[in-house]
Tab-separated table of C-alpha atoms in Angstrom:
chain	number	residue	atom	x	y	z
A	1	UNK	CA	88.864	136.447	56.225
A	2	UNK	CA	89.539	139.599	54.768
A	3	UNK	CA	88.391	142.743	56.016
A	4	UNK	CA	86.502	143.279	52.815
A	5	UNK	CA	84.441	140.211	52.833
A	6	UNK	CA	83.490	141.268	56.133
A	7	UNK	CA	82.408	144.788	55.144
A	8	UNK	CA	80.118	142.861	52.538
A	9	UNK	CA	78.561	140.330	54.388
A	10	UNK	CA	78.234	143.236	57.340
A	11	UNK	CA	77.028	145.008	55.131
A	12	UNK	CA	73.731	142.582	53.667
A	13	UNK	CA	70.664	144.807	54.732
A	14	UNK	CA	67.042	143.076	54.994
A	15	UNK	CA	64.139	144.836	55.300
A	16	UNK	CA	60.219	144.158	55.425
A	17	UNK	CA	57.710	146.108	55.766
A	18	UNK	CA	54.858	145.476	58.586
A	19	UNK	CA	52.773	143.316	55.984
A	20	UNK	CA	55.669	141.455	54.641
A	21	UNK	CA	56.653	140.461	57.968
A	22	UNK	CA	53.419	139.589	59.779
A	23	UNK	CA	52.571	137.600	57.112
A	24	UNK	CA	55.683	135.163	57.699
A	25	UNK	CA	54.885	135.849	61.312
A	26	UNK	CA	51.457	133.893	60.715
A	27	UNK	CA	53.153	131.306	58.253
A	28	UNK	CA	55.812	130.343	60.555
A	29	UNK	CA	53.138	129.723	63.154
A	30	UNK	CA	51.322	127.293	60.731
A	31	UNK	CA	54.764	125.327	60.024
A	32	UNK	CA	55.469	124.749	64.027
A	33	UNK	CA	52.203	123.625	64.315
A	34	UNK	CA	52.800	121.508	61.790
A	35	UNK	CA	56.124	120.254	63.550
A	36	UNK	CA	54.431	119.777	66.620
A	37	UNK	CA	51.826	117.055	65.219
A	38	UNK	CA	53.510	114.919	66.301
A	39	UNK	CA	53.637	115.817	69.801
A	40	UNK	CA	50.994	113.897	72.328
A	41	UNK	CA	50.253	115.030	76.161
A	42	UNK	CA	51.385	111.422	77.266
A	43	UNK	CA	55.028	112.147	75.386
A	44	UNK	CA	55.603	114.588	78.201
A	45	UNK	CA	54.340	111.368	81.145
A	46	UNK	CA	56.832	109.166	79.383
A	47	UNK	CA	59.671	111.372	80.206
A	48	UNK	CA	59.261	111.276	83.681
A	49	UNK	CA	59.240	107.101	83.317
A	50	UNK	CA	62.471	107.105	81.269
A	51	UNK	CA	64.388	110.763	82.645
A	52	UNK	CA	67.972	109.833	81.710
A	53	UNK	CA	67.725	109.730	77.857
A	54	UNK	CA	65.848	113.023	77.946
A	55	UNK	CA	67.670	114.935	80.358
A	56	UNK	CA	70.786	113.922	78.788
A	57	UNK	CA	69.429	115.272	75.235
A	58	UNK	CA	68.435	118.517	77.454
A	59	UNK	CA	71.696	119.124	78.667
A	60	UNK	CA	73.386	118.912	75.010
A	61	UNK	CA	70.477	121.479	73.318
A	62	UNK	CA	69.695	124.145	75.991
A	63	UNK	CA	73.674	123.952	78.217
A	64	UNK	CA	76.365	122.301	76.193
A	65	UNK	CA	75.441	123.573	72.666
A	66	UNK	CA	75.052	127.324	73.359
A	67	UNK	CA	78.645	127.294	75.947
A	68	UNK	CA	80.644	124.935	73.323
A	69	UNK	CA	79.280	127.589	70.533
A	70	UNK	CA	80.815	130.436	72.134
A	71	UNK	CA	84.284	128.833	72.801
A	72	UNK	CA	84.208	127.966	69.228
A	73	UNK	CA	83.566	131.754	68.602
A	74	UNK	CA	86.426	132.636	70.825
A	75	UNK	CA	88.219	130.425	68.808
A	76	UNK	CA	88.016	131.378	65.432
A	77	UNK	CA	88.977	134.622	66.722
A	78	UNK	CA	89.730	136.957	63.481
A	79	UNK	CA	88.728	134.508	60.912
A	80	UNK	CA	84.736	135.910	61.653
A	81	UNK	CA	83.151	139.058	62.596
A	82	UNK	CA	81.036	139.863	66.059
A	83	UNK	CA	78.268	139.767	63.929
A	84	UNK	CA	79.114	135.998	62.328
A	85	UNK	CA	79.573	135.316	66.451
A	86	UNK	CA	76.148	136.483	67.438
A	87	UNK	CA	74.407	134.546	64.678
A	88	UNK	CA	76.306	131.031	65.463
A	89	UNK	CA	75.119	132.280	68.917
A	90	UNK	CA	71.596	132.830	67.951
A	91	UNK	CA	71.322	129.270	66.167
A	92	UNK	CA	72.500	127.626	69.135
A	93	UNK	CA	70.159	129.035	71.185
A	94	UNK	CA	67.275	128.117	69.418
A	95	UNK	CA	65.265	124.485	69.659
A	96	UNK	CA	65.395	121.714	67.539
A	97	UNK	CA	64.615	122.175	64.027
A	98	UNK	CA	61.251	120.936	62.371
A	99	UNK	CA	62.695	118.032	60.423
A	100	UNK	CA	65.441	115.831	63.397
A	101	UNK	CA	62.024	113.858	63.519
A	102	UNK	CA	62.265	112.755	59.741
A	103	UNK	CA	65.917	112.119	59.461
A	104	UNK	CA	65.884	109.958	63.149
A	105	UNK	CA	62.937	107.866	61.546
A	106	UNK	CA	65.560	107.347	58.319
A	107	UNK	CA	68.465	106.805	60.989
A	108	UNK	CA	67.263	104.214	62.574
A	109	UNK	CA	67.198	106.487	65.957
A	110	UNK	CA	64.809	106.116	68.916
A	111	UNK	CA	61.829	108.610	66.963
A	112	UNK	CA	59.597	108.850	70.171
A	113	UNK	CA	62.932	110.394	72.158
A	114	UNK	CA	63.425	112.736	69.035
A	115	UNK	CA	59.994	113.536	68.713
A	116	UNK	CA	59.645	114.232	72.641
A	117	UNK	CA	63.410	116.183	72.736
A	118	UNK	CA	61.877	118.682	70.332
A	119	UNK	CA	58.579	118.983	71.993
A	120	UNK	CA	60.569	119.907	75.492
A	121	UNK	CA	62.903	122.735	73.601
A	122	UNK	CA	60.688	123.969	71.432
A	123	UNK	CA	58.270	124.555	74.674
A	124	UNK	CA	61.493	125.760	77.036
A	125	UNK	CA	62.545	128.245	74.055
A	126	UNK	CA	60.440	130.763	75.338
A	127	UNK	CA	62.421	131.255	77.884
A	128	UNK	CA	65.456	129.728	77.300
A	129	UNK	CA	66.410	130.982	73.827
A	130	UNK	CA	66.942	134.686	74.966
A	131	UNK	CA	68.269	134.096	77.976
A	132	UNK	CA	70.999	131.663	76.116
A	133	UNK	CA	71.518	134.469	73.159
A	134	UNK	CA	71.992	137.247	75.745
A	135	UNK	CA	74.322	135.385	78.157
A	136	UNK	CA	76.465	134.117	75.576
A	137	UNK	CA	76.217	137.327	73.061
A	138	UNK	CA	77.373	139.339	75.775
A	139	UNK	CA	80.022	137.069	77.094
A	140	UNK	CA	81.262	137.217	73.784
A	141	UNK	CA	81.224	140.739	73.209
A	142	UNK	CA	82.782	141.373	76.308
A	143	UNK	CA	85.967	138.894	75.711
A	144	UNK	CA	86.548	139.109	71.953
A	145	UNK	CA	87.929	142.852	72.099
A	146	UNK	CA	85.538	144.116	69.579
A	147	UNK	CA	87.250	147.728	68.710
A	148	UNK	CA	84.688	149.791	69.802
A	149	UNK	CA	82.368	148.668	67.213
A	150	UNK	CA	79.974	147.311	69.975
A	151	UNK	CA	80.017	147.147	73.567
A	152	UNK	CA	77.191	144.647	74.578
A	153	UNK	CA	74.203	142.980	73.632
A	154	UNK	CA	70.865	145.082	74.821
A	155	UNK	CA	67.363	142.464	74.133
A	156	UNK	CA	63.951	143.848	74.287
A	157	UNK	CA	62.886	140.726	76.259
A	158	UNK	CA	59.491	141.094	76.238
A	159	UNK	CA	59.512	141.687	72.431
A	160	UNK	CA	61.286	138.176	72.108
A	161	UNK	CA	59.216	136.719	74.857
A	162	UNK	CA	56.104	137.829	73.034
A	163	UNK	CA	57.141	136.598	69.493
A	164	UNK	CA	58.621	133.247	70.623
A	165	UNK	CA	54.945	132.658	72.429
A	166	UNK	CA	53.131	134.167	69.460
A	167	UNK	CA	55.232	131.786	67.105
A	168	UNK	CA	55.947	128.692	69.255
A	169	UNK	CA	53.512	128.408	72.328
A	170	UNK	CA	50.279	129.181	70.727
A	171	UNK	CA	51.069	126.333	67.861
A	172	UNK	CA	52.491	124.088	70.175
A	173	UNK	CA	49.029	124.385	72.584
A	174	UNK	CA	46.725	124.060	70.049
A	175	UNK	CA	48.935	121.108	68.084
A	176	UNK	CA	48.747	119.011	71.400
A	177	UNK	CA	44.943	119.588	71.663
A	178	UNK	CA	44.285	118.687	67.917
A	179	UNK	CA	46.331	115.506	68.451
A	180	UNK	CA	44.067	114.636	71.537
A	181	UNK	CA	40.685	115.346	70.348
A	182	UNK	CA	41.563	115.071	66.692
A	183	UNK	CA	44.215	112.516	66.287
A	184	UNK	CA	43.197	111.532	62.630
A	185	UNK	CA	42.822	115.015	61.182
A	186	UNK	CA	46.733	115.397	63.144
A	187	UNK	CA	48.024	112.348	61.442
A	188	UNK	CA	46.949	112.946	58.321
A	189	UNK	CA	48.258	117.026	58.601
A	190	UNK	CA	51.601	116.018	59.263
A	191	UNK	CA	53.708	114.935	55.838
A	192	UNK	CA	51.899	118.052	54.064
A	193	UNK	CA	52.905	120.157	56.755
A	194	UNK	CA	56.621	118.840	57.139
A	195	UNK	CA	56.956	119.101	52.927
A	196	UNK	CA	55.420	122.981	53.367
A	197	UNK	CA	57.551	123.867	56.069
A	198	UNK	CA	61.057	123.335	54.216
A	199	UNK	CA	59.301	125.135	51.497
A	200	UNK	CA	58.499	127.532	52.936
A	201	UNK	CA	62.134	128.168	54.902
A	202	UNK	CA	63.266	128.535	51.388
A	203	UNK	CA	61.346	130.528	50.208
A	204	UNK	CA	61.823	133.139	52.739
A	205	UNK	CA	65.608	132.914	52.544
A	206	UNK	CA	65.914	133.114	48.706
A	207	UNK	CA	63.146	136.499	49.510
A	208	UNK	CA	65.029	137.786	52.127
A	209	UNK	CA	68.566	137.980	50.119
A	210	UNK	CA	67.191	138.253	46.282
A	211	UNK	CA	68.098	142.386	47.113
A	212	UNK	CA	72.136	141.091	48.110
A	213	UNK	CA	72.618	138.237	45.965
A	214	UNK	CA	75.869	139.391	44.849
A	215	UNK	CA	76.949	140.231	47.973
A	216	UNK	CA	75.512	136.907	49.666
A	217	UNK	CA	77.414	134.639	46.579
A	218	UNK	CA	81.039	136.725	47.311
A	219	UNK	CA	80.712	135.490	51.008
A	220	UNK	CA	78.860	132.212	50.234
A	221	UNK	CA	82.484	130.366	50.791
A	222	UNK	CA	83.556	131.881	54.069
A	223	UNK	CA	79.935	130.917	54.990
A	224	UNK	CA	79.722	127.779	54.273
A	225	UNK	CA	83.391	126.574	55.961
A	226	UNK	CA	81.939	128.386	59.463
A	227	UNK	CA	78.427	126.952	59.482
A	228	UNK	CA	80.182	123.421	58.178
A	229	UNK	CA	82.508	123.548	61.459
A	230	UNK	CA	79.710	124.560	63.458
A	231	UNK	CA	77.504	121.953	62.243
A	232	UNK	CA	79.844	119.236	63.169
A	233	UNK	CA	80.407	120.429	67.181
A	234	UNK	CA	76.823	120.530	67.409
A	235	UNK	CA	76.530	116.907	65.677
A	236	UNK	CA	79.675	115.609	67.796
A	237	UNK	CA	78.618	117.154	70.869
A	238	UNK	CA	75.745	114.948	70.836
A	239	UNK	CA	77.220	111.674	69.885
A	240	UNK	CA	79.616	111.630	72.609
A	241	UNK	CA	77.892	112.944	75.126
A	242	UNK	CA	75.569	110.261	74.566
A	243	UNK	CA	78.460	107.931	74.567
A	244	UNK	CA	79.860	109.336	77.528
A	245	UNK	CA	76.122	108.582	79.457
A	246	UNK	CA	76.699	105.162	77.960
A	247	UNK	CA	73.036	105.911	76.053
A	248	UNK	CA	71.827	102.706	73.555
A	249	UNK	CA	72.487	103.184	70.574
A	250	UNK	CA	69.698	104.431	68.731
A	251	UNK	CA	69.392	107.301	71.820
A	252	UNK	CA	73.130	108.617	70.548
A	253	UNK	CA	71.615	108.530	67.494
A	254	UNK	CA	69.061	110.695	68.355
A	255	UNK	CA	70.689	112.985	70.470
A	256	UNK	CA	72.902	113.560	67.706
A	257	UNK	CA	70.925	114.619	65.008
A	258	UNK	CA	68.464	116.797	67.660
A	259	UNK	CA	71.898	118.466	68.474
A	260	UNK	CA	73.267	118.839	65.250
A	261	UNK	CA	69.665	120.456	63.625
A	262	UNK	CA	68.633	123.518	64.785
A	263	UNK	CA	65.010	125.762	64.629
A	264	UNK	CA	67.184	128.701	62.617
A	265	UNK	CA	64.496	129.720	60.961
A	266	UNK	CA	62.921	130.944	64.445
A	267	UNK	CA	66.635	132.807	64.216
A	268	UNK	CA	65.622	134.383	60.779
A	269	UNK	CA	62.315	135.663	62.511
A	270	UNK	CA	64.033	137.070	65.348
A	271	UNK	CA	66.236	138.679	63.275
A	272	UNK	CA	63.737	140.364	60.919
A	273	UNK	CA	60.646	140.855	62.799
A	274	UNK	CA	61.841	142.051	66.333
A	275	UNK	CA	63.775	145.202	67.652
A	276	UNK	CA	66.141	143.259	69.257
A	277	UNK	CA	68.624	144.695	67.875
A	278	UNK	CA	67.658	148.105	67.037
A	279	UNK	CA	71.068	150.415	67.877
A	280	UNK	CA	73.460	148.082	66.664
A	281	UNK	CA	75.959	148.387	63.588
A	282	UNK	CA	75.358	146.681	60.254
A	283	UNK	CA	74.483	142.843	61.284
A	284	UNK	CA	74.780	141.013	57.986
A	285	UNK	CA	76.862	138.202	59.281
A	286	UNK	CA	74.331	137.289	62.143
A	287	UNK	CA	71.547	137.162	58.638
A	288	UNK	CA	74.380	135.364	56.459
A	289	UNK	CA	74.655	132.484	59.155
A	290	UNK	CA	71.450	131.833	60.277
A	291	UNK	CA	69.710	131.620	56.658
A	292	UNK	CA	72.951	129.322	55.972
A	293	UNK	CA	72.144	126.884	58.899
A	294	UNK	CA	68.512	126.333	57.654
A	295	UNK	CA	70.068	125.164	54.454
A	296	UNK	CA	73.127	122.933	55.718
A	297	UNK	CA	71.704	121.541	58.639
A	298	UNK	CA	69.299	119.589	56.158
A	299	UNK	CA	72.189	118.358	54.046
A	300	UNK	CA	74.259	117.514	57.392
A	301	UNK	CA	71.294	115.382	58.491
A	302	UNK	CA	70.841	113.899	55.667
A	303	UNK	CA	74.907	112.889	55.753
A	304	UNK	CA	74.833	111.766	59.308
A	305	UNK	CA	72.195	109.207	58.470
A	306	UNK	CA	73.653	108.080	55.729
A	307	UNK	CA	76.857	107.810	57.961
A	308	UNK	CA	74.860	105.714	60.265
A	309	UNK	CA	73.141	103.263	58.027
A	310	UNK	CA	76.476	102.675	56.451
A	311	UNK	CA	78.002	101.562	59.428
A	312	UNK	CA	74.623	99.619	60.173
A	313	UNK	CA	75.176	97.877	56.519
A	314	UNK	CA	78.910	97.158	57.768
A	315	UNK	CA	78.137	95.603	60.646
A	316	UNK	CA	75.802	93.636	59.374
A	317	UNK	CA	78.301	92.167	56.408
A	318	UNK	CA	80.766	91.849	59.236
A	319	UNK	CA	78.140	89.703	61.347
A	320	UNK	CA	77.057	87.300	57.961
């Protein structure tokens, strides 16, 4: 990458104003609880009757994900800026994203583990989100020589604390008490809220870069290759580390597709409605990627379960 591409996609600025951004604070909070309808109080009593599946999909999310994302940063070395690090950083540290329950149900995966794997991260993302972003940020900050352009990564916690609660705890409270006391008003909420939340993640991308389009299209390529490599650890990562637990199948199947799709557009809120970052340089690279993920991630699902029903189609010709 040359150092002019990084100047431009450094150099994407996004600002909203206190309205702008309160507003997507609220909507955001309306599309988890929408992901979390599908969440019920005994989902959490059947993970302490069948552990292994669960802690295995733990370990891949909130451990393996974030470390194996910041060797991969290490790796690429030149070919991305600090600030491209930081954002494949900050999408690895964030819970699974609102739709691995809709592509596991077309994958022919275990949907109860998915459904229950993104009920536990979403809930341990309140804690475990910063503390992944600033362990790993800083780790990489401090290894990857940055020329004096940054030294380490300072996080209001308590701003991200109280954001990730505002955005994620609150919904996810009231989502598990609608499903108890409500559970036919939940069922009925949940396609129209799973169709308005991808809307909606568009819609605040395509608003928060219609200032930089031309910038955003000149980088678009460099982009795409580092989100596409990304994409696949996170996807592989699961898949064998299922295999290596010697997980049935559909569970690997699962654990793959909760690995490989990240909550990114928590990222994008992070990014654009906290301080976290106040001090810093130019950060258009950490925007750049995490907008990016919300859009690939969806078409990498969608290609992993196509992946697996063809082989499911195969084996099933084989077996005639």
């Amino acid at each position: 990458m040359t150092q002019e591409t990084v100047s431009a996609i450094d150099a994407i600025n996004v600002t909203l104003n206190a309205g702008g951004m309160n507003t997507i604070n609220v909507v955001l909070a309306f599309v988890m609880y929408g992901v979390a309808l599908g969440i019920k109080p005994g989902m959490f009593i059947d993970v302490f009757k069948n552990p292994k599946s669960v802690f295995v999909g733990m370990l891949c999310q909130l451990i393996l994900l974030p470390l194996l994302t910041f060797l991969l940063a290490l790796a690429l070395g030149g070919s991305i800026s600090w600030t491209m690090a930081l954002g494949m950083i900050l999408v690895a540290s964030c819970p699974g994203g609102n739709i691995s329950n809709f592509i596991s149900s077309i994958s022919k995966a275990n949907i109860e583990l998915s459904v229950s794997l993104t009920a536990i991260s979403t809930s341990l993302a309140v804690l475990m989100t910063p503390l992944n972003f600033w362990l790993y940020g800083n780790l990489y900050l401090s290894m990857a020589n940055i020329a004096g352009e940054v030294s380490h990564l300072v996080i209001l916690l308590a701003d991200v604390f109280k954001t990730i609660f505002i955005l994620l705890g609150i919904p996810l409270v009231l989502c598990i008490l609608s499903s108890h006391y409500l559970p036919g008003v939940a069922e009925k909420l949940k396609k129209p809220f799973q169709y308005f939340s991808i809307i909606f993640f568009f819609v605040m991308i395509v608003l928060s870069f219609i200032g930089n389009i031309d910038a955003f299209i000149k980088c678009i390529k460099y982009v795409f290759l580092v989100v596409l490599i990304h994409n696949l650890l996170a996807l592989l990562t699961g898949y064998f580390t299922g295999t290596a637990f010697r997980l049935p199948r559909a569970d690997r199947r699962t654990l793959t597709i909760e690995t490989g799709i990240q909550n990114s557009g928590l990222g994008l809120v992070l990014l654009l409605g906290t301080d976290i970052f106040a001090g810093l340089p130019p950060h258009g690279g950490m925007l750049v990627i995490t907008a990016w993920w919300g859009i690939w991630h969806i078409i990498g699902g969608l290609g992993t379960s196509l992946v697996f029903n063809c082989y499911d189609k195969r084996r099933s010709y084989k077996s005639m």
